[in-house]
Amino acid sequence: MNTKETLENKIPLSITKPILRWNIILSLFTIFQIFCWFLALFWVASDTDQGNVYRIIFVHVPVAWCAFFWVFTSAIFAFLVILKPKNAIIYDRSSYTSLELGTLFSFLTLISGSIWGRPTWGVWWDWDPRLTSSLVMFLVCCGYLILRHFTPDLKTKRNMSAIIAIISAVNVPIVYYSVNLWRSLHQPQTFVEKTQNASTDISLVLFLNFLAMFLLSISIYKIRRQAVSAKETLDLARGE
């Protein structure tokens, strides 16, 4: 890598090319997501109890699953930061990017859940175990980002970030099983062998929407991961 080029804010092609490639892939996955939303709106029938309100499940459930995945993925990279300090810089960037996505999808989970809760429960928010544990997971993720931003020492930042990322992953099974562990207003898990409460067409479209959302998140991760690498490379070259 040319240090002079880096210092002049010219990002090397080795970083910009992957970003451009993944931008194209992101556009294709966005089209796939729009198609899946079309199926959710017009192909599957309305629910006998909730009518058309239930259709937000095709957004709410996929973003919740993506939140679980990225928070847990961040913790895996965080373990590698601690276990393999020689490659800590690489794993730290991956953990950081994953938790950014986990924070984003956790926020979308809370928002979409509140929108769904208003017509079905009559309130935007209830201190239900599922909602409360989801809020805790989101706040821990926010704490991670705040701590990382205000910690100047690089080594301390990586180690503290890794610890909080691992703690945030502890919330994932708590959120998922909260409807079973405590009395909850929230509906049971959508796909459980003995209590499956979704028809075949709904299950199929829900899976397609999750696949589309997951592919979108992969694209965003790759683009953001390259951006984080570029920023940190520039900062190191400048001696910041």
Coordinates of C-alpha atoms in Angstrom, one line a residue:
M1 CA 0.0 0.0 0.0
N2 CA 1.3 3.5 -1.0
T3 CA 1.6 5.5 2.3
K4 CA 1.8 8.8 0.5
E5 CA -1.4 8.0 -1.4
T6 CA -3.1 7.0 1.8
L7 CA -2.1 10.2 3.5
E8 CA -3.5 12.2 0.7
N9 CA -6.9 10.6 1.4
K10 CA -6.8 8.5 -1.8
I11 CA -8.1 5.1 -0.8
P12 CA -6.2 2.3 -2.6
L13 CA -8.0 0.3 -5.2
S14 CA -7.7 -2.8 -3.1
I15 CA -10.3 -1.2 -0.8
T16 CA -12.5 0.7 -3.3
K17 CA -13.0 -2.1 -5.8
P18 CA -14.6 -4.5 -3.3
I19 CA -16.9 -1.7 -2.1
L20 CA -18.0 -0.9 -5.6
R21 CA -18.6 -4.6 -6.3
W22 CA -20.7 -5.1 -3.2
N23 CA -22.7 -1.9 -4.0
I24 CA -23.8 -3.7 -7.2
I25 CA -24.6 -6.8 -5.2
L26 CA -26.5 -4.7 -2.7
S27 CA -28.7 -3.3 -5.5
L28 CA -29.5 -6.8 -6.7
F29 CA -30.4 -8.0 -3.2
T30 CA -32.6 -4.8 -2.7
I31 CA -34.6 -5.8 -5.8
F32 CA -35.0 -9.3 -4.4
Q33 CA -36.2 -7.8 -1.1
I34 CA -38.8 -5.6 -2.8
F35 CA -40.0 -8.7 -4.7
C36 CA -40.4 -10.6 -1.3
W37 CA -42.3 -7.6 0.2
F38 CA -44.6 -7.7 -2.9
L39 CA -45.3 -11.4 -2.1
A40 CA -46.0 -10.5 1.6
L41 CA -48.4 -7.7 0.7
F42 CA -50.3 -9.3 -2.2
W43 CA -49.7 -13.0 -2.5
V44 CA -50.4 -14.4 1.0
A45 CA -53.9 -14.1 2.5
S46 CA -54.8 -11.9 5.4
D47 CA -54.9 -13.3 8.9
T48 CA -58.3 -14.5 10.3
D49 CA -57.7 -12.7 13.7
Q50 CA -55.5 -9.7 12.9
G51 CA -56.4 -9.0 9.3
N52 CA -53.8 -7.2 7.3
V53 CA -52.0 -5.9 10.4
Y54 CA -50.1 -9.1 10.8
R55 CA -48.2 -8.5 7.5
I56 CA -45.6 -6.5 9.5
I57 CA -44.4 -9.9 10.6
F58 CA -42.5 -10.1 7.2
V59 CA -40.4 -7.2 8.4
H60 CA -40.4 -7.6 12.1
V61 CA -39.3 -11.3 12.3
P62 CA -36.5 -11.0 9.6
V63 CA -34.9 -7.9 11.3
A64 CA -35.1 -9.6 14.7
W65 CA -33.3 -12.7 13.4
C66 CA -30.7 -10.5 11.7
A67 CA -30.2 -8.7 15.0
F68 CA -29.6 -12.0 16.8
F69 CA -27.2 -13.2 14.1
W70 CA -25.0 -10.0 14.0
V71 CA -24.9 -9.6 17.7
F72 CA -23.8 -13.2 18.1
T73 CA -21.3 -12.9 15.2
S74 CA -19.8 -9.9 16.9
A75 CA -19.2 -11.9 20.0
I76 CA -17.5 -14.7 18.0
F77 CA -15.0 -12.1 16.5
A78 CA -14.7 -10.6 20.0
F79 CA -13.5 -14.0 21.4
L80 CA -10.9 -14.1 18.6
V81 CA -9.7 -10.6 19.5
I82 CA -8.9 -11.9 23.0
L83 CA -7.6 -15.4 22.0
K84 CA -5.5 -14.3 19.0
P85 CA -4.0 -10.9 19.8
K86 CA -1.6 -11.0 16.8
N87 CA -4.6 -10.7 14.5
A88 CA -6.7 -8.5 16.9
I89 CA -6.9 -5.6 14.5
I90 CA -8.7 -7.7 11.9
Y91 CA -11.1 -9.4 14.2
D92 CA -11.8 -6.2 16.0
R93 CA -12.9 -4.5 12.8
S94 CA -15.2 -7.5 12.0
S95 CA -16.6 -7.5 15.5
Y96 CA -17.2 -3.7 15.4
T97 CA -18.9 -3.9 12.0
S98 CA -21.1 -6.8 13.1
L99 CA -22.2 -5.0 16.3
E100 CA -23.1 -1.9 14.3
L101 CA -25.4 -4.0 12.2
G102 CA -26.7 -5.7 15.4
T103 CA -27.5 -2.3 16.8
L104 CA -29.3 -1.2 13.7
F105 CA -31.4 -4.4 13.4
S106 CA -32.2 -4.3 17.1
F107 CA -33.5 -0.8 16.7
L108 CA -35.6 -1.8 13.7
T109 CA -36.9 -4.8 15.8
L110 CA -38.1 -2.5 18.5
I111 CA -39.7 0.0 16.1
S112 CA -41.5 -2.6 14.0
G113 CA -42.6 -4.4 17.1
S114 CA -44.1 -1.2 18.5
I115 CA -45.9 -0.6 15.3
W116 CA -47.3 -4.1 15.4
G117 CA -48.2 -3.8 19.1
R118 CA -50.3 -0.6 18.8
P119 CA -53.2 -2.2 16.9
T120 CA -53.0 -5.6 18.5
W121 CA -52.3 -4.7 22.1
G122 CA -53.7 -1.2 22.1
V123 CA -50.3 0.4 23.3
W124 CA -47.0 1.3 21.6
W125 CA -45.0 -0.2 24.4
D126 CA -45.5 -2.7 27.3
W127 CA -42.8 -3.9 29.7
D128 CA -43.3 -7.4 28.4
P129 CA -40.3 -9.8 28.9
R130 CA -39.7 -10.1 25.1
L131 CA -39.8 -6.3 24.6
T132 CA -37.8 -5.5 27.8
S133 CA -35.0 -8.0 27.0
S134 CA -34.9 -6.7 23.4
L135 CA -34.5 -3.2 24.7
V136 CA -31.7 -4.3 27.0
M137 CA -29.9 -5.9 24.1
F138 CA -30.2 -2.7 22.1
L139 CA -29.0 -0.5 25.0
V140 CA -25.9 -2.8 25.6
C141 CA -25.1 -2.4 21.8
C142 CA -25.4 1.3 22.1
G143 CA -23.1 1.3 25.2
Y144 CA -20.6 -0.6 23.1
L145 CA -20.6 2.1 20.4
I146 CA -20.4 4.9 22.9
L147 CA -17.5 3.3 24.8
R148 CA -15.7 2.7 21.6
H149 CA -16.1 6.2 20.4
F150 CA -14.8 7.8 23.6
T151 CA -11.9 5.4 24.3
P152 CA -8.7 6.9 22.8
D153 CA -6.2 4.1 23.6
L154 CA -6.4 1.5 20.8
K155 CA -5.6 -1.6 22.8
T156 CA -7.9 -0.6 25.6
K157 CA -10.7 0.1 23.1
R158 CA -10.3 -3.3 21.5
N159 CA -10.3 -5.3 24.8
M160 CA -13.2 -3.4 26.3
S161 CA -15.2 -3.6 23.1
A162 CA -14.6 -7.4 23.0
I163 CA -15.9 -7.8 26.5
I164 CA -19.0 -5.8 25.9
A165 CA -19.6 -7.6 22.6
I166 CA -19.5 -10.9 24.4
I167 CA -21.9 -9.6 27.1
S168 CA -24.3 -8.4 24.4
A169 CA -24.5 -11.9 22.9
V170 CA -25.7 -13.2 26.3
N171 CA -28.9 -11.4 25.6
V172 CA -29.6 -13.3 22.4
P173 CA -30.9 -16.5 24.0
I174 CA -32.6 -14.5 26.8
V175 CA -34.6 -12.5 24.2
Y176 CA -35.4 -15.6 22.1
Y177 CA -36.6 -17.8 24.9
S178 CA -38.2 -15.0 27.0
V179 CA -41.7 -15.9 25.8
N180 CA -41.2 -19.4 27.2
L181 CA -39.3 -18.4 30.4
W182 CA -41.8 -15.7 31.6
R183 CA -45.5 -15.0 31.2
S184 CA -45.7 -12.8 28.1
L185 CA -48.1 -10.8 26.0
H186 CA -45.9 -11.5 23.0
Q187 CA -47.1 -14.4 20.7
P188 CA -45.2 -17.7 21.0
Q189 CA -42.2 -18.5 18.7
T190 CA -43.4 -18.6 15.1
F191 CA -41.6 -21.8 14.2
V192 CA -41.7 -24.5 16.9
E193 CA -42.4 -28.1 16.0
K194 CA -45.3 -28.6 18.4
T195 CA -46.8 -25.1 18.3
Q196 CA -46.2 -23.9 14.8
N197 CA -48.7 -21.1 14.3
A198 CA -48.1 -20.2 10.6
S199 CA -49.5 -21.7 7.4
T200 CA -47.3 -23.0 4.7
D201 CA -47.6 -20.0 2.4
I202 CA -46.9 -17.6 5.3
S203 CA -43.9 -19.7 6.4
L204 CA -42.5 -19.7 2.8
V205 CA -42.9 -16.0 2.3
L206 CA -41.5 -15.3 5.8
F207 CA -38.4 -17.4 5.0
L208 CA -37.9 -15.7 1.7
N209 CA -38.1 -12.3 3.4
F210 CA -35.6 -13.4 6.0
L211 CA -33.3 -14.6 3.2
A212 CA -33.6 -11.3 1.4
M213 CA -33.0 -9.3 4.6
F214 CA -30.1 -11.5 5.5
L215 CA -28.5 -11.1 2.1
L216 CA -29.0 -7.4 2.3
S217 CA -27.3 -7.4 5.7
I218 CA -24.3 -9.4 4.3
S219 CA -23.9 -6.7 1.6
I220 CA -24.1 -3.9 4.1
Y221 CA -21.6 -5.7 6.3
K222 CA -19.1 -6.1 3.5
I223 CA -19.3 -2.5 2.4
R224 CA -19.1 -1.2 6.0
R225 CA -16.3 -3.5 6.8
Q226 CA -14.2 -2.2 4.0
A227 CA -15.1 1.4 5.0
V228 CA -13.9 0.7 8.6
S229 CA -10.7 -0.8 7.3
A230 CA -10.1 2.3 5.1
K231 CA -10.8 4.7 7.9
E232 CA -8.5 3.0 10.3
T233 CA -5.8 2.6 7.7
L234 CA -5.9 6.4 7.1
D235 CA -5.8 7.1 10.8
L236 CA -2.8 4.8 11.4
A237 CA -1.0 6.4 8.4
R238 CA -1.6 9.9 9.9
G239 CA -0.5 8.7 13.3
E240 CA -3.9 9.4 14.9

